[in-house]
Coordinates of C-alpha atoms in Angstrom, one line a residue:
M278 CA -10.8 -31.8 69.9
V279 CA -13.8 -32.9 67.9
T280 CA -13.7 -36.0 65.8
A281 CA -15.4 -36.9 62.5
D282 CA -17.6 -39.4 64.5
A283 CA -18.8 -36.7 66.8
V284 CA -19.8 -34.5 63.9
W285 CA -21.7 -37.1 62.0
A286 CA -23.5 -38.0 65.2
A287 CA -24.4 -34.2 65.8
L288 CA -25.5 -33.6 62.1
D289 CA -27.7 -36.9 62.4
E290 CA -29.8 -34.9 65.2
I291 CA -30.7 -32.2 62.6
P292 CA -34.1 -32.6 61.2
D293 CA -34.9 -31.9 57.6
P294 CA -36.8 -28.5 57.7
E295 CA -39.5 -29.7 55.3
I296 CA -39.8 -33.5 56.3
P297 CA -38.7 -33.3 59.9
V298 CA -39.1 -37.3 60.3
I299 CA -35.8 -37.7 58.6
S300 CA -32.5 -36.3 59.4
L301 CA -30.1 -34.3 57.1
V302 CA -27.8 -37.3 57.3
D303 CA -30.5 -39.8 56.5
L304 CA -31.7 -37.8 53.8
G305 CA -28.3 -37.8 52.3
V306 CA -27.7 -34.1 51.8
V307 CA -24.5 -34.4 54.2
R308 CA -22.0 -35.7 51.7
D309 CA -18.7 -35.5 53.5
V310 CA -17.1 -34.5 56.9
A311 CA -13.5 -33.6 57.1
V312 CA -12.0 -32.5 60.5
D313 CA -8.7 -30.6 60.7
G314 CA -8.0 -29.6 64.4
D315 CA -10.8 -27.2 65.3
H316 CA -11.8 -26.6 61.7
V317 CA -14.5 -28.8 60.2
R318 CA -15.5 -28.8 56.5
I319 CA -19.0 -30.2 55.4
E320 CA -19.9 -31.0 52.1
F321 CA -23.5 -30.5 51.8
T322 CA -25.8 -30.9 48.7
P323 CA -29.4 -29.8 48.9
T324 CA -32.1 -31.9 47.1
F325 CA -32.1 -28.8 44.5
L326 CA -30.3 -25.9 44.4
G327 CA -33.3 -23.6 44.4
C328 CA -34.3 -25.4 47.7
P329 CA -36.0 -22.6 49.8
A330 CA -34.7 -24.4 53.1
L331 CA -30.9 -24.3 51.9
E332 CA -29.9 -21.3 54.1
T333 CA -31.9 -22.7 57.1
M334 CA -30.1 -26.1 56.6
R335 CA -26.7 -24.6 56.1
D336 CA -27.2 -22.4 59.3
A337 CA -28.3 -25.4 61.3
I338 CA -25.2 -27.4 60.2
A339 CA -23.0 -24.5 61.1
A340 CA -24.6 -23.9 64.3
R341 CA -24.4 -27.8 65.4
I342 CA -20.7 -27.7 64.4
E343 CA -20.1 -24.4 66.7
E344 CA -21.7 -26.2 69.5
L345 CA -19.3 -28.8 69.5
G346 CA -16.4 -26.3 69.6
A347 CA -15.4 -26.1 66.0
E348 CA -15.3 -23.7 63.2
P349 CA -17.5 -24.7 60.5
Q350 CA -17.1 -24.4 56.7
V351 CA -20.1 -25.6 55.0
D352 CA -19.5 -26.1 51.1
V353 CA -22.6 -26.7 48.9
V354 CA -22.1 -29.0 46.0
D355 CA -24.8 -30.0 43.3
D356 CA -25.1 -33.6 43.4
W357 CA -28.0 -35.1 45.3
S358 CA -30.4 -37.8 44.2
T359 CA -32.8 -40.1 46.1
D360 CA -30.2 -42.8 45.9
R361 CA -28.4 -41.1 48.8
I362 CA -31.2 -41.6 51.3
T363 CA -30.0 -44.2 53.8
P364 CA -31.9 -47.3 54.3
A365 CA -33.0 -46.0 57.9
G366 CA -34.1 -42.7 56.2
R367 CA -36.1 -44.7 53.7
E368 CA -37.9 -46.5 56.7
K369 CA -38.6 -43.4 58.5
L370 CA -40.1 -41.8 55.2
R371 CA -42.2 -45.3 54.8
V372 CA -43.5 -45.0 58.4
A373 CA -44.5 -41.2 57.6
G374 CA -46.3 -42.3 54.5
L375 CA -43.8 -41.1 51.9
A376 CA -42.5 -43.4 49.2
P377 CA -39.1 -42.1 47.5
P378 CA -38.1 -43.9 44.3
A379 CA -36.2 -47.2 44.9
P380 CA -32.6 -46.9 44.6
R381 CA -31.1 -47.5 41.2
A382 CA -28.9 -50.3 40.6
A383 CA -25.1 -49.5 40.4
G384 CA -24.3 -48.3 37.1
A385 CA -26.5 -46.5 34.3
P386 CA -30.1 -45.4 35.3
T387 CA -32.8 -47.8 34.2
L388 CA -36.3 -47.0 32.9
V389 CA -39.2 -47.6 35.4
Q390 CA -42.2 -49.4 33.9
L391 CA -45.6 -48.6 35.1
R392 CA -46.0 -52.3 36.3
S393 CA -42.9 -52.3 38.1
R394 CA -42.4 -53.2 41.7
A395 CA -40.0 -50.4 42.3
F396 CA -42.5 -48.3 43.7
R397 CA -44.3 -49.3 46.7
C398 CA -47.2 -48.0 48.7
P399 CA -45.7 -46.9 52.1
Y400 CA -48.8 -48.3 54.0
C401 CA -49.6 -51.6 52.3
G402 CA -46.5 -52.5 50.2
S403 CA -48.5 -53.0 47.0

């Protein structure tokens, strides 16, 4: 019988098709995993609903669950933001030369001033 931890570990091995230095889990597009016997339900939220890699990611998730010997159900929900990127994912992106927006503080969104230190160069930190 498959466990939620095994599912999360398996999904963490799937690279994002457009930015392969980061996994789907670290990118924050896997929202939830629920295991009920041999049935696994995944809540998946693409970075945007028109994402050209949506089907590729959904198929990769389903295939990985099937490899674990379970029946996948991949539900697409619309609720992604860069706040969902894990700290490990942010570091992988930084090393690759990409700088996503800094996570918002809890609560309401804040305005970003041009002189803000919220955005840093992934190479030099300035």
